[in-house]
Amino acid sequence: MLKIPKNQVAGHSAADGKLGPLIDDSGRFYKPLQGDERGSNEAIFYTSFSLNTKIPDHVRKFFPNFHGTQLVEASDASGLKPHLVLQDLNFGRSNPSIMDIKIGSRTWAPQAPEHYIQKCLKKDRETSSLPLGFRLSGLQIYETQKSVMWKPGKKSVQSLSADDVKLLLRKFVSSNESGVLDSEPDCSFASIVYGGPSGILSQLLELKAWFEDQTMYCFYSCSILLMFENELTSNGINPRVEIKLIDFAHVFEGEGVIDHNFLGGLCSLIKFIREILAVPDCSAAVSLEDVQKKHIYPENGAT
């Protein structure tokens, strides 16, 4: 049985009878094909990418698994519509913290119609895309102390200033209250989630190495998802840190040219995560070993 994904933080949602993605109980994500060229472009990219033998396995892991297209009863009750069948990236996760980051200072392709370019350019100028090279499209942060999910509205997130985006990158790996923007993040999970050999920084650097060389594709208006599970971190368990690239409706052939727009945004994101890890209060706040000890031997004799 298909249902609405509860952990979607950006994009069109199927809530309230609208057309949006659905998931099943086997780990598959059904994304409706957009009716214009964006839908066909995305289907063409997934097909091309899945068959491209030049993509190394260590890079392929950063992209959702593709299972073709399928006619599915649309979420808006409009009948059978073609859907991309993809990997459900949060299948099996419990209360995941997720951040959707749109990469690139420019979210429009030169091939796009003029009216679309102007629309994107206006949004790029009004958000952190131009000053930072990326912007937030949506997020949710699970607050373990209160056992609640903080999920601000997508419009409010997308209009944040560059300074607020930097603040949320710190709050994303903090244990204190997320919903108060003027509170100081403790960054207690930074060394576990952002740092380490399998942390977000390491994964982003691995992806960056490929983008410094690949000239097959240009990725406009694509996002990187950052995901981990706060509850596991708090309990001294591997938090299942992972990044994935999503949204490929505006991918075009690279024609032998490095995708400097995406690469520049990726380098900027890496820079800010490195800065978070370099702050003593963040990078040295807690290690996985410390979290485990605290969980096993709680302070004040609590059980």
Coordinates of C-alpha atoms in Angstrom, one line a residue:
M1 CA 0.0 0.0 0.0
L2 CA 1.3 3.4 -1.0
K3 CA 1.5 6.2 1.6
I4 CA 2.7 9.8 2.1
P5 CA 6.3 10.0 3.2
K6 CA 6.5 11.6 6.7
N7 CA 10.2 12.6 6.4
Q8 CA 10.0 14.7 3.3
V9 CA 11.4 18.2 4.0
A10 CA 11.3 19.9 0.6
G11 CA 9.7 19.7 -2.8
H12 CA 6.0 19.1 -3.6
S13 CA 4.2 17.2 -0.9
A14 CA 1.3 14.8 -1.4
A15 CA -0.4 16.2 1.8
D16 CA -4.0 17.6 1.5
G17 CA -4.7 15.7 -1.7
K18 CA -2.0 17.4 -3.7
L19 CA 0.2 15.7 -6.3
G20 CA 3.4 14.5 -4.6
P21 CA 5.6 11.5 -3.9
L22 CA 4.6 8.3 -2.2
I23 CA 6.4 5.4 -0.6
D24 CA 5.7 1.7 0.0
D25 CA 6.7 -0.7 2.7
S26 CA 9.6 -2.2 0.7
G27 CA 11.8 0.8 0.6
R28 CA 10.7 2.4 -2.7
F29 CA 9.9 6.0 -3.3
Y30 CA 7.5 7.0 -6.1
K31 CA 8.1 10.5 -7.5
P32 CA 5.5 11.7 -10.0
L33 CA 7.0 12.8 -13.3
Q34 CA 6.4 16.5 -13.9
G35 CA 4.2 17.1 -16.9
D36 CA 6.6 19.4 -18.8
E37 CA 10.2 18.8 -20.0
R38 CA 11.4 18.6 -16.4
G39 CA 9.8 15.2 -15.9
S40 CA 11.3 13.7 -19.1
N41 CA 14.7 15.3 -18.3
E42 CA 14.8 13.6 -14.9
A43 CA 13.8 10.2 -16.3
I44 CA 16.4 10.6 -19.1
F45 CA 19.1 11.4 -16.5
Y46 CA 18.3 8.5 -14.2
T47 CA 18.3 6.1 -17.2
S48 CA 21.6 7.4 -18.5
F49 CA 23.3 7.5 -15.1
S50 CA 22.2 4.0 -14.2
L51 CA 23.7 2.6 -17.5
N52 CA 26.8 4.7 -17.5
T53 CA 29.8 2.4 -16.9
K54 CA 32.1 5.4 -16.3
I55 CA 30.5 6.2 -13.0
P56 CA 32.7 4.6 -10.2
D57 CA 30.9 2.7 -7.5
H58 CA 32.2 5.0 -4.8
V59 CA 30.4 7.9 -6.5
R60 CA 27.2 5.9 -7.5
K61 CA 26.5 5.3 -3.8
F62 CA 25.7 9.0 -3.5
F63 CA 22.8 8.7 -5.8
P64 CA 19.4 7.1 -5.2
N65 CA 18.9 3.6 -6.7
F66 CA 16.7 3.8 -9.8
H67 CA 14.1 1.1 -10.5
G68 CA 12.6 2.5 -13.7
T69 CA 9.2 4.2 -14.1
Q70 CA 5.8 2.9 -13.3
L71 CA 2.2 3.9 -13.6
V72 CA 0.9 4.6 -10.1
E73 CA -2.4 5.9 -8.7
A74 CA -1.6 9.6 -8.2
S75 CA -1.8 11.1 -4.7
D76 CA -4.2 13.8 -5.9
A77 CA -6.8 11.1 -7.0
S78 CA -6.3 12.1 -10.7
G79 CA -5.8 8.5 -11.8
L80 CA -2.8 6.6 -13.0
K81 CA 0.3 8.7 -13.7
P82 CA 3.9 7.9 -14.5
H83 CA 6.2 7.9 -11.5
L84 CA 10.0 7.5 -11.1
V85 CA 10.6 4.5 -8.8
L86 CA 13.5 5.3 -6.6
Q87 CA 15.2 4.3 -3.4
D88 CA 13.4 5.5 -0.3
L89 CA 16.4 7.2 1.3
N90 CA 14.9 7.1 4.8
F91 CA 13.6 3.6 4.8
G92 CA 14.2 2.0 8.1
R93 CA 15.3 5.2 9.8
S94 CA 13.8 6.3 13.1
N95 CA 13.2 10.0 13.5
P96 CA 16.0 11.1 11.1
S97 CA 17.4 14.6 11.2
I98 CA 17.5 15.8 7.6
M99 CA 18.7 18.8 5.8
D100 CA 18.0 19.5 2.1
I101 CA 20.7 21.9 0.6
K102 CA 20.3 23.2 -2.9
I103 CA 23.8 23.5 -4.4
G104 CA 25.1 26.2 -6.7
S105 CA 25.0 30.0 -6.8
R106 CA 23.0 29.7 -10.0
T107 CA 20.0 27.4 -10.0
W108 CA 19.1 27.8 -13.7
A109 CA 20.6 26.3 -16.8
P110 CA 21.6 28.5 -19.8
Q111 CA 19.2 26.3 -21.9
A112 CA 16.2 27.3 -19.8
P113 CA 13.5 29.6 -21.1
E114 CA 14.0 33.3 -20.2
H115 CA 11.0 33.5 -17.9
Y116 CA 12.3 30.6 -15.9
I117 CA 15.8 32.1 -15.7
Q118 CA 14.3 35.3 -14.3
K119 CA 12.2 33.5 -11.8
C120 CA 15.2 31.5 -10.5
L121 CA 17.5 34.5 -10.6
K122 CA 15.1 36.4 -8.4
K123 CA 15.1 33.6 -5.8
D124 CA 18.9 33.2 -6.0
R125 CA 19.3 36.9 -5.2
E126 CA 16.8 36.8 -2.3
T127 CA 18.3 33.8 -0.6
S128 CA 21.8 32.6 0.4
S129 CA 22.5 31.1 -3.0
L130 CA 24.5 34.0 -4.3
P131 CA 26.5 34.8 -1.1
L132 CA 27.1 31.2 0.0
G133 CA 26.8 29.1 -3.2
F134 CA 24.0 27.1 -1.7
R135 CA 20.7 27.5 0.2
L136 CA 18.4 25.5 2.4
S137 CA 15.3 24.0 0.8
G138 CA 14.0 22.3 4.0
L139 CA 15.0 20.5 7.1
Q140 CA 13.9 18.7 10.2
I141 CA 15.8 18.1 13.4
Y142 CA 14.8 15.6 16.0
E143 CA 15.2 16.9 19.5
T144 CA 16.0 14.0 21.7
Q145 CA 15.6 15.9 25.0
K146 CA 11.9 16.6 24.2
S147 CA 11.3 13.6 21.8
V148 CA 9.8 16.0 19.2
M149 CA 10.6 16.8 15.6
W150 CA 11.3 20.5 14.8
K151 CA 10.3 21.0 11.2
P152 CA 10.1 24.7 10.1
G153 CA 8.0 25.8 7.1
K154 CA 9.8 25.4 3.8
K155 CA 9.1 29.0 2.8
S156 CA 10.6 30.4 6.0
V157 CA 13.7 28.1 5.6
Q158 CA 14.3 29.1 2.0
S159 CA 14.2 32.8 2.8
L160 CA 16.9 32.6 5.5
S161 CA 19.9 34.9 5.4
A162 CA 23.4 33.6 4.9
D163 CA 24.1 34.0 8.7
D164 CA 20.9 32.1 9.6
V165 CA 21.9 29.3 7.2
K166 CA 25.3 29.0 9.0
L167 CA 23.5 29.0 12.3
L168 CA 21.3 26.1 11.2
L169 CA 24.3 24.1 10.0
R170 CA 25.4 24.3 13.7
K171 CA 22.0 23.6 15.1
F172 CA 21.7 20.5 12.9
V173 CA 24.4 18.8 15.0
S174 CA 23.4 20.2 18.4
S175 CA 21.6 18.7 21.3
N176 CA 20.0 21.9 22.7
E177 CA 16.7 23.4 21.5
S178 CA 16.6 23.8 17.7
G179 CA 13.5 25.9 17.3
V180 CA 14.9 29.0 19.0
L181 CA 17.1 30.7 16.4
D182 CA 18.7 33.1 18.8
S183 CA 19.9 30.3 21.1
E184 CA 23.6 29.3 21.0
P185 CA 24.0 25.8 19.5
D186 CA 26.1 23.4 21.6
C187 CA 27.3 21.5 18.5
S188 CA 27.6 18.4 20.7
F189 CA 27.2 16.0 17.8
A190 CA 29.5 17.8 15.3
S191 CA 32.5 15.6 15.7
I192 CA 30.4 12.5 15.2
V193 CA 28.1 13.6 12.4
Y194 CA 30.4 16.1 10.5
G195 CA 33.8 14.6 11.4
G196 CA 35.4 11.2 11.3
P197 CA 36.3 8.9 8.4
S198 CA 32.6 8.2 7.6
G199 CA 31.1 11.6 8.6
I200 CA 29.5 14.2 6.3
L201 CA 32.7 16.1 5.7
S202 CA 34.5 13.0 4.5
Q203 CA 31.7 12.0 2.2
L204 CA 31.5 15.5 0.8
L205 CA 35.2 15.5 0.1
E206 CA 34.8 12.2 -1.7
L207 CA 32.1 13.7 -3.9
K208 CA 34.1 16.8 -4.5
A209 CA 37.0 14.8 -5.8
W210 CA 34.7 13.4 -8.5
F211 CA 33.3 16.8 -9.4
E212 CA 36.8 18.2 -9.8
D213 CA 37.2 15.7 -12.7
Q214 CA 33.9 14.7 -14.2
T215 CA 32.6 16.6 -17.3
M216 CA 29.7 14.3 -18.3
Y217 CA 27.0 16.2 -16.5
C218 CA 26.0 19.7 -15.3
F219 CA 23.8 19.6 -12.2
Y220 CA 21.6 22.7 -12.0
S221 CA 19.2 23.1 -9.0
C222 CA 20.2 19.7 -7.5
S223 CA 20.2 19.1 -3.7
I224 CA 22.4 17.3 -1.3
L225 CA 20.5 15.5 1.6
L226 CA 22.3 15.3 4.9
M227 CA 20.8 12.6 7.1
F228 CA 21.5 11.0 10.5
E229 CA 19.7 9.8 13.6
N230 CA 20.0 11.8 16.8
E231 CA 18.6 9.1 19.0
L232 CA 21.3 6.7 18.0
T233 CA 23.9 9.3 18.6
S234 CA 22.6 10.1 22.1
N235 CA 22.6 6.4 22.9
G236 CA 26.2 5.9 21.8
I237 CA 25.3 4.0 18.6
N238 CA 26.5 4.8 15.1
P239 CA 24.1 7.5 13.9
R240 CA 24.0 6.2 10.2
V241 CA 25.4 9.4 8.7
E242 CA 24.7 9.7 5.0
I243 CA 24.6 12.1 2.1
K244 CA 22.7 11.7 -1.1
L245 CA 22.2 13.8 -4.2
I246 CA 18.6 14.3 -5.4
D247 CA 16.5 16.2 -7.9
F248 CA 17.8 15.9 -11.4
A249 CA 15.1 17.7 -13.5
H250 CA 17.7 20.3 -14.6
V251 CA 20.7 18.1 -15.4
F252 CA 22.3 18.6 -18.8
E253 CA 25.3 17.1 -20.7
G254 CA 28.6 18.5 -19.5
E255 CA 30.1 18.6 -23.0
G256 CA 33.6 18.2 -21.6
V257 CA 33.3 21.1 -19.2
I258 CA 33.7 20.9 -15.4
D259 CA 30.6 21.8 -13.5
H260 CA 32.1 24.8 -11.7
N261 CA 28.7 26.0 -10.5
F262 CA 28.0 22.9 -8.5
L263 CA 31.6 22.4 -7.5
G264 CA 31.8 25.9 -6.2
G265 CA 28.7 25.5 -4.0
L266 CA 30.0 22.1 -2.8
C267 CA 33.3 23.7 -1.8
S268 CA 31.5 26.5 0.0
L269 CA 29.4 23.9 2.0
I270 CA 32.6 22.0 2.9
K271 CA 34.2 25.2 4.1
F272 CA 31.5 26.0 6.5
I273 CA 31.4 22.4 7.9
R274 CA 35.2 22.6 8.4
E275 CA 34.8 25.9 10.2
I276 CA 32.2 24.3 12.6
L277 CA 34.6 21.4 13.3
A278 CA 37.5 23.9 13.9
V279 CA 35.7 25.7 16.7
P280 CA 36.9 24.2 20.0
D281 CA 33.4 24.2 21.6
C282 CA 32.1 22.2 18.6
S283 CA 34.8 19.9 17.5
A284 CA 35.8 18.9 21.0
A285 CA 32.3 18.9 22.5
V286 CA 31.8 15.2 22.6
S287 CA 33.2 12.1 21.0
L288 CA 31.3 8.9 20.3
E289 CA 33.3 7.2 23.1
D290 CA 32.2 10.0 25.5
V291 CA 28.5 9.6 24.4
Q292 CA 28.8 5.9 25.1
K293 CA 30.3 6.4 28.5
K294 CA 27.6 9.0 29.4
H295 CA 24.9 6.6 28.3
I296 CA 26.3 3.7 30.3
Y297 CA 27.4 5.7 33.3
P298 CA 24.8 8.6 33.6
E299 CA 25.7 11.5 35.8
N300 CA 24.1 12.0 39.2
G301 CA 23.3 8.3 39.5
A302 CA 20.3 8.6 37.0
T303 CA 19.1 5.4 35.4

